[in-house]
């Protein structure tokens, strides 16, 4: 029997217990052994909960119990999750986590410790909730040289942008609706400023390169400046606006960034709406593949954690290979990236804009006091220089082809 402990009995932690108990017969069959949740660690008590007898408050009971071989870390944050995870791995206990912040910060170190102690540090649930993406990158696509990953990696921002697009609502109103529906936190900064998506693309980029891409090195821009006017122009272009997290390995260097983009109807990510996430991967042999599903939520995320538990049960005493070294990747400056831009300026700057930008296409969405256009392909640096000479813009949004 595989004895499991769950750290944190919040949304995801309670989901892990629910998934294991609800699908017990199928999970045991796929694991090759019976799984049993022996402990649930939390500061709180849960009187009346069907698993209240499993709740403990002392982590030492878990890490010092030789029967426990797999720990599900669903606490979130760095402290005390990092200390608990490290202690578990040093004791030879595998850890399965949904904690993107911890993985993005300490992933290569914890993977190394797991390898040295013949156990596993698995984190399928840290990116994309229930969408299988870590496993495909580690196993299914090992014959590929992955040169690009583009994803919608945050359900909150995708929900907000979808409602703005389809319902004509303003950002502030949709944000409040998202908070009322439980899709956004009371403090939504991590979502709407792109920080959550940044940590996730850092993890995917690290697996893509096999070395550590630090999230603090990634250019990150949120969605707070996107307005209904921007969507009016996007509709004229047959585009939508999405918060994309992307990394690209090019002749000019390895780039990673998070920012709003206008994407055309023909793009596979165009139809990803509401709280759904998707990851679009390009390999040099396979070409394009896409992974789509619910990127957050209690049961989808818990399902991904439990899938890692099953993997641990199938490989007792063995380390499942994960290529992510501690050596830090030097990201190329995004100023060298080539792309087209959508730009809005005041109408009195039209002539100057025409003189500064070559081969532009005007976009008319009925705003008489504005002049809007799309540029030709240029580097980010060239664009910034031209927009500075123009005296700034009302807004600018990158275009993804």
XYZ file of C-alpha atoms in Angstrom:
401
model
C 0.000 0.000 0.000
C 1.219 3.504 -0.896
C 0.725 5.834 2.051
C 0.174 9.453 0.999
C 0.226 12.697 2.975
C -1.394 15.940 1.826
C 0.092 19.271 2.939
C -2.606 21.935 3.030
C -6.321 21.156 3.090
C -7.470 24.123 1.055
C -8.992 24.114 -2.419
C -6.426 21.906 -4.161
C -5.502 19.788 -1.127
C -9.121 18.831 -0.422
C -9.470 18.148 -4.145
C -6.551 15.715 -4.039
C -8.242 13.722 -1.269
C -11.551 13.817 -3.170
C -9.967 12.580 -6.410
C -8.154 9.716 -4.670
C -11.269 8.608 -2.793
C -13.770 9.096 -5.648
C -11.686 7.317 -8.315
C -10.065 4.884 -5.906
C -10.677 1.704 -7.904
C -9.312 3.097 -11.174
C -6.388 4.892 -9.528
C -5.314 1.802 -7.568
C -5.442 -0.263 -10.745
C -3.330 2.246 -12.683
C -0.876 2.694 -9.815
C -0.420 -1.051 -9.406
C -0.941 -0.660 -5.657
C -3.569 0.707 -3.333
C -3.231 4.379 -2.412
C -4.244 5.589 1.020
C -4.278 9.129 2.383
C -2.761 8.659 5.843
C -2.269 12.295 6.890
C -3.634 15.740 6.053
C -1.497 18.584 7.389
C -3.212 21.863 8.190
C -3.204 24.476 10.937
C -6.977 24.204 11.189
C -9.319 21.505 12.434
C -12.211 20.325 10.261
C -14.973 19.055 12.558
C -17.571 17.144 10.625
C -15.320 16.607 7.615
C -15.296 12.945 6.493
C -11.505 12.917 6.795
C -11.139 14.912 10.022
C -9.431 11.947 11.719
C -6.536 12.216 9.237
C -5.803 15.889 10.027
C -2.560 16.576 11.903
C -0.806 19.822 12.814
C 2.790 18.619 13.183
C 4.782 18.060 9.983
C 7.313 15.928 11.853
C 4.654 13.216 12.209
C 4.632 12.946 8.429
C 8.292 13.330 7.494
C 9.382 10.903 10.244
C 6.797 8.238 9.387
C 8.579 5.516 7.354
C 5.251 4.342 5.912
C 4.657 7.629 4.045
C 6.339 7.489 0.641
C 4.534 10.249 -1.288
C 3.671 13.772 -0.156
C 1.323 16.125 -2.011
C 2.384 19.722 -1.398
C -0.625 21.938 -2.080
C 0.154 24.735 0.362
C 1.337 27.356 -2.123
C 3.968 30.026 -1.541
C 7.608 29.569 -0.641
C 7.546 29.265 3.148
C 7.134 26.743 4.712
C 6.521 24.752 1.497
C 10.198 24.889 0.485
C 11.458 23.659 3.860
C 8.858 20.888 4.055
C 9.563 19.765 0.479
C 13.315 19.707 0.990
C 13.008 17.713 4.227
C 10.746 15.185 2.501
C 13.077 14.705 -0.474
C 16.118 14.345 1.793
C 14.190 11.616 3.611
C 13.607 9.819 0.295
C 9.912 10.699 0.074
C 8.585 11.797 -3.320
C 6.788 15.140 -3.516
C 4.026 16.037 -5.983
C 3.071 19.697 -6.107
C 0.793 22.306 -7.651
C 2.971 25.129 -6.281
C 4.124 27.126 -9.350
C 5.881 29.738 -7.221
C 8.047 27.167 -5.495
C 8.758 25.266 -8.722
C 9.705 28.452 -10.595
C 12.072 29.525 -7.792
C 13.633 26.253 -6.663
C 12.734 23.634 -9.281
C 16.250 22.599 -10.371
C 17.524 22.362 -6.790
C 14.604 20.198 -5.655
C 14.857 17.980 -8.741
C 18.556 17.440 -7.957
C 17.837 16.569 -4.312
C 15.155 14.094 -5.402
C 17.576 12.410 -7.799
C 20.279 12.151 -5.134
C 17.783 10.482 -2.764
C 16.171 8.135 -5.311
C 12.757 9.738 -5.204
C 10.800 12.260 -7.292
C 9.827 15.899 -7.382
C 6.892 16.123 -9.805
C 4.922 19.251 -10.699
C 2.450 18.557 -13.504
C -0.187 20.652 -11.720
C 2.032 23.746 -11.490
C 1.266 24.830 -15.065
C -2.109 24.656 -16.753
C -4.051 23.011 -13.913
C -5.381 19.747 -15.292
C -3.845 20.164 -18.765
C -1.087 17.603 -19.365
C 1.883 19.722 -20.489
C 4.841 18.966 -18.174
C 4.686 15.253 -18.968
C 4.525 15.757 -22.761
C 7.544 18.081 -22.622
C 9.492 15.603 -20.471
C 8.519 12.370 -22.216
C 6.292 12.535 -25.304
C 8.297 15.227 -27.104
C 11.805 14.069 -26.194
C 12.626 13.398 -29.867
C 11.903 17.045 -30.654
C 13.925 20.212 -30.496
C 11.260 22.496 -29.037
C 11.857 25.990 -30.396
C 8.678 27.824 -29.383
C 6.019 27.685 -26.686
C 3.071 30.081 -26.683
C 0.365 29.809 -24.084
C -2.725 31.254 -22.491
C -1.677 30.313 -18.981
C -3.967 32.294 -16.699
C -7.687 31.586 -16.526
C -8.565 34.805 -14.689
C -7.173 37.113 -17.351
C -8.581 34.983 -20.151
C -12.019 35.158 -18.525
C -11.772 38.952 -18.212
C -10.629 39.453 -21.800
C -13.299 37.070 -23.118
C -16.070 38.978 -21.338
C -14.705 42.310 -22.548
C -14.594 40.948 -26.096
C -18.006 39.264 -26.200
C -20.087 41.404 -23.833
C -18.589 44.838 -24.405
C -17.911 45.201 -20.690
C -15.215 47.373 -19.129
C -12.169 45.907 -17.403
C -13.136 47.046 -13.881
C -16.679 45.613 -14.165
C -15.489 42.229 -15.439
C -12.780 42.041 -12.789
C -15.410 42.498 -10.090
C -17.560 39.818 -11.727
C -14.555 37.466 -11.828
C -13.955 38.093 -8.125
C -17.637 37.496 -7.293
C -17.515 34.194 -9.220
C -14.346 33.070 -7.477
C -12.192 33.286 -10.615
C -10.084 36.148 -9.246
C -8.609 36.830 -5.829
C -9.564 39.871 -3.756
C -6.076 41.103 -4.624
C -5.879 40.201 -8.336
C -2.440 41.713 -8.978
C -0.658 38.408 -9.649
C -3.181 37.588 -12.364
C -3.927 40.913 -14.074
C -0.307 42.122 -14.033
C 0.888 38.872 -15.616
C 2.998 37.587 -12.712
C 1.202 34.231 -12.524
C 1.634 33.594 -16.246
C 5.263 34.694 -15.956
C 6.090 31.982 -13.407
C 4.390 29.372 -15.555
C 6.218 30.265 -18.764
C 9.458 30.296 -16.747
C 8.802 26.655 -15.814
C 7.934 25.647 -19.391
C 10.914 27.572 -20.788
C 13.234 25.847 -18.320
C 12.018 22.437 -19.463
C 12.342 23.562 -23.080
C 15.983 24.589 -22.562
C 16.938 22.065 -19.879
C 18.398 24.945 -17.852
C 16.981 27.464 -15.403
C 14.968 30.352 -16.827
C 14.375 32.685 -13.899
C 10.985 34.364 -13.919
C 12.459 37.670 -12.760
C 14.375 37.895 -16.060
C 11.192 37.662 -18.146
C 9.624 40.843 -19.535
C 6.090 40.936 -18.124
C 3.154 43.180 -18.964
C -0.427 42.782 -17.737
C -3.881 43.579 -19.105
C -4.870 46.612 -17.021
C -4.384 49.024 -19.945
C -6.675 47.112 -22.309
C -9.915 48.986 -23.015
C -13.123 48.519 -24.964
C -11.683 50.778 -27.675
C -8.863 48.261 -28.172
C -11.413 45.496 -28.686
C -13.338 47.650 -31.171
C -10.182 47.972 -33.258
C -9.382 44.269 -32.827
C -12.790 43.337 -34.236
C -12.100 45.487 -37.296
C -8.952 43.445 -37.828
C -10.787 40.128 -37.205
C -8.542 39.678 -34.193
C -9.028 39.157 -30.488
C -6.835 40.162 -27.546
C -5.213 37.537 -25.337
C -2.593 37.622 -22.609
C 0.120 35.406 -24.072
C 3.133 33.897 -22.363
C 5.752 32.853 -24.865
C 9.300 31.684 -25.286
C 11.180 31.336 -28.558
C 14.585 29.922 -29.394
C 15.846 31.861 -32.413
C 19.085 32.668 -34.219
C 19.040 35.996 -32.362
C 18.831 34.344 -28.939
C 16.344 32.834 -26.506
C 13.414 35.132 -25.771
C 10.636 34.919 -23.175
C 7.884 37.382 -22.373
C 4.324 37.869 -21.118
C 2.114 40.555 -22.695
C -1.268 41.205 -24.332
C -1.327 40.334 -28.023
C -3.847 40.723 -30.817
C -4.229 37.337 -32.502
C -6.129 36.544 -35.744
C -9.101 34.200 -36.046
C -6.889 31.688 -37.844
C -4.634 31.269 -34.802
C -5.385 28.130 -32.724
C -5.364 30.173 -29.488
C -8.077 32.539 -30.775
C -10.882 30.190 -29.741
C -9.556 29.587 -26.195
C -12.115 31.410 -24.065
C -13.288 32.013 -20.506
C -11.229 30.260 -17.805
C -9.713 27.752 -20.218
C -5.972 27.591 -20.860
C -3.988 26.275 -23.805
C -0.332 25.697 -24.604
C 0.835 25.809 -28.231
C 4.155 24.034 -28.796
C 6.344 23.966 -31.896
C 8.938 21.258 -32.460
C 11.364 21.051 -35.363
C 10.112 17.609 -36.483
C 6.508 17.398 -35.263
C 5.602 20.979 -36.044
C 2.703 22.394 -34.038
C 0.762 20.711 -31.242
C -1.666 22.198 -28.730
C -2.752 21.181 -25.227
C -6.093 22.565 -24.033
C -8.278 22.354 -20.941
C -9.177 23.871 -17.606
C -6.115 25.691 -16.358
C -7.230 26.032 -12.754
C -9.881 24.916 -10.306
C -10.101 22.441 -7.491
C -10.601 19.134 -9.295
C -8.665 19.733 -12.552
C -5.563 20.792 -10.591
C -6.024 18.009 -8.036
C -6.337 15.477 -10.859
C -2.915 16.538 -12.151
C -1.394 16.186 -8.667
C -2.829 12.678 -8.319
C -1.511 11.707 -11.764
C 1.961 12.484 -10.395
C 1.228 10.370 -7.296
C 0.376 7.449 -9.593
C 3.669 7.977 -11.446
C 5.544 7.802 -8.132
C 3.695 4.613 -7.186
C 4.702 3.044 -10.496
C 8.398 3.872 -9.987
C 9.252 3.121 -6.330
C 12.870 3.942 -5.531
C 13.458 5.314 -9.022
C 13.797 8.873 -10.260
C 11.698 9.860 -13.248
C 14.028 11.863 -15.449
C 13.492 15.612 -15.720
C 16.029 17.716 -17.604
C 16.258 21.003 -15.755
C 19.736 21.993 -14.632
C 20.541 24.755 -12.172
C 22.629 26.669 -14.755
C 20.835 29.950 -15.479
C 19.767 30.794 -19.027
C 20.727 34.239 -20.272
C 17.643 35.611 -21.977
C 18.042 37.796 -25.035
C 16.682 41.326 -24.701
C 13.211 41.555 -26.208
C 14.324 44.735 -27.983
C 15.760 42.457 -30.693
C 12.484 40.593 -31.297
C 10.772 41.206 -34.635
C 7.009 41.716 -34.864
C 4.180 43.959 -36.005
C 2.344 46.364 -33.706
C -1.105 47.895 -33.445
C -0.951 51.562 -32.393
C -3.459 54.225 -31.307
C -2.484 57.910 -31.274
C -4.425 61.153 -31.158
C -5.735 62.317 -34.526
C -3.484 65.394 -34.578
C -0.435 63.098 -34.742
C -1.532 61.322 -37.918
C 0.854 63.142 -40.271
C 3.812 62.614 -37.970
C 2.942 58.935 -37.609
C 2.810 58.584 -41.402
C 6.245 60.142 -41.692
C 7.816 57.956 -39.014
C 6.294 54.560 -39.848
C 6.571 53.001 -43.309
C 4.009 50.643 -44.857
C 1.368 51.164 -42.182
C -2.266 50.109 -42.527
C -4.908 52.378 -41.019
C -7.622 50.844 -38.841
C -10.896 52.754 -38.564
C -13.194 51.823 -35.673
C -15.180 55.069 -35.680
C -13.120 57.070 -33.185
C -12.829 60.495 -34.830
C -10.303 61.813 -32.309
C -7.867 58.943 -32.906
C -5.618 57.638 -35.656
C -4.979 53.881 -35.390
C -2.757 51.699 -37.519
C -0.753 48.507 -37.754
C 2.961 48.614 -38.508
C 5.219 46.615 -40.740
C 7.532 44.047 -39.103
C 10.241 45.730 -37.033
C 12.240 45.123 -33.888
C 10.897 46.176 -30.512
C 13.784 48.624 -30.305
C 12.919 50.241 -33.642
C 9.299 50.530 -32.606
C 10.147 52.109 -29.256
C 12.393 54.662 -30.949
C 9.687 55.634 -33.456
C 6.927 55.828 -30.840
C 9.180 57.962 -28.644
C 9.817 60.340 -31.566
C 6.047 60.445 -32.083
C 5.554 61.553 -28.497
C 3.983 58.370 -27.203
C 0.693 56.623 -27.913
C -2.734 56.103 -26.401
C -1.980 52.415 -26.442
C -0.020 49.850 -28.386
C -0.562 46.111 -28.590
C 1.707 43.552 -30.186
C 0.430 41.422 -33.064
C 0.908 37.648 -33.132
C 0.655 36.034 -36.561
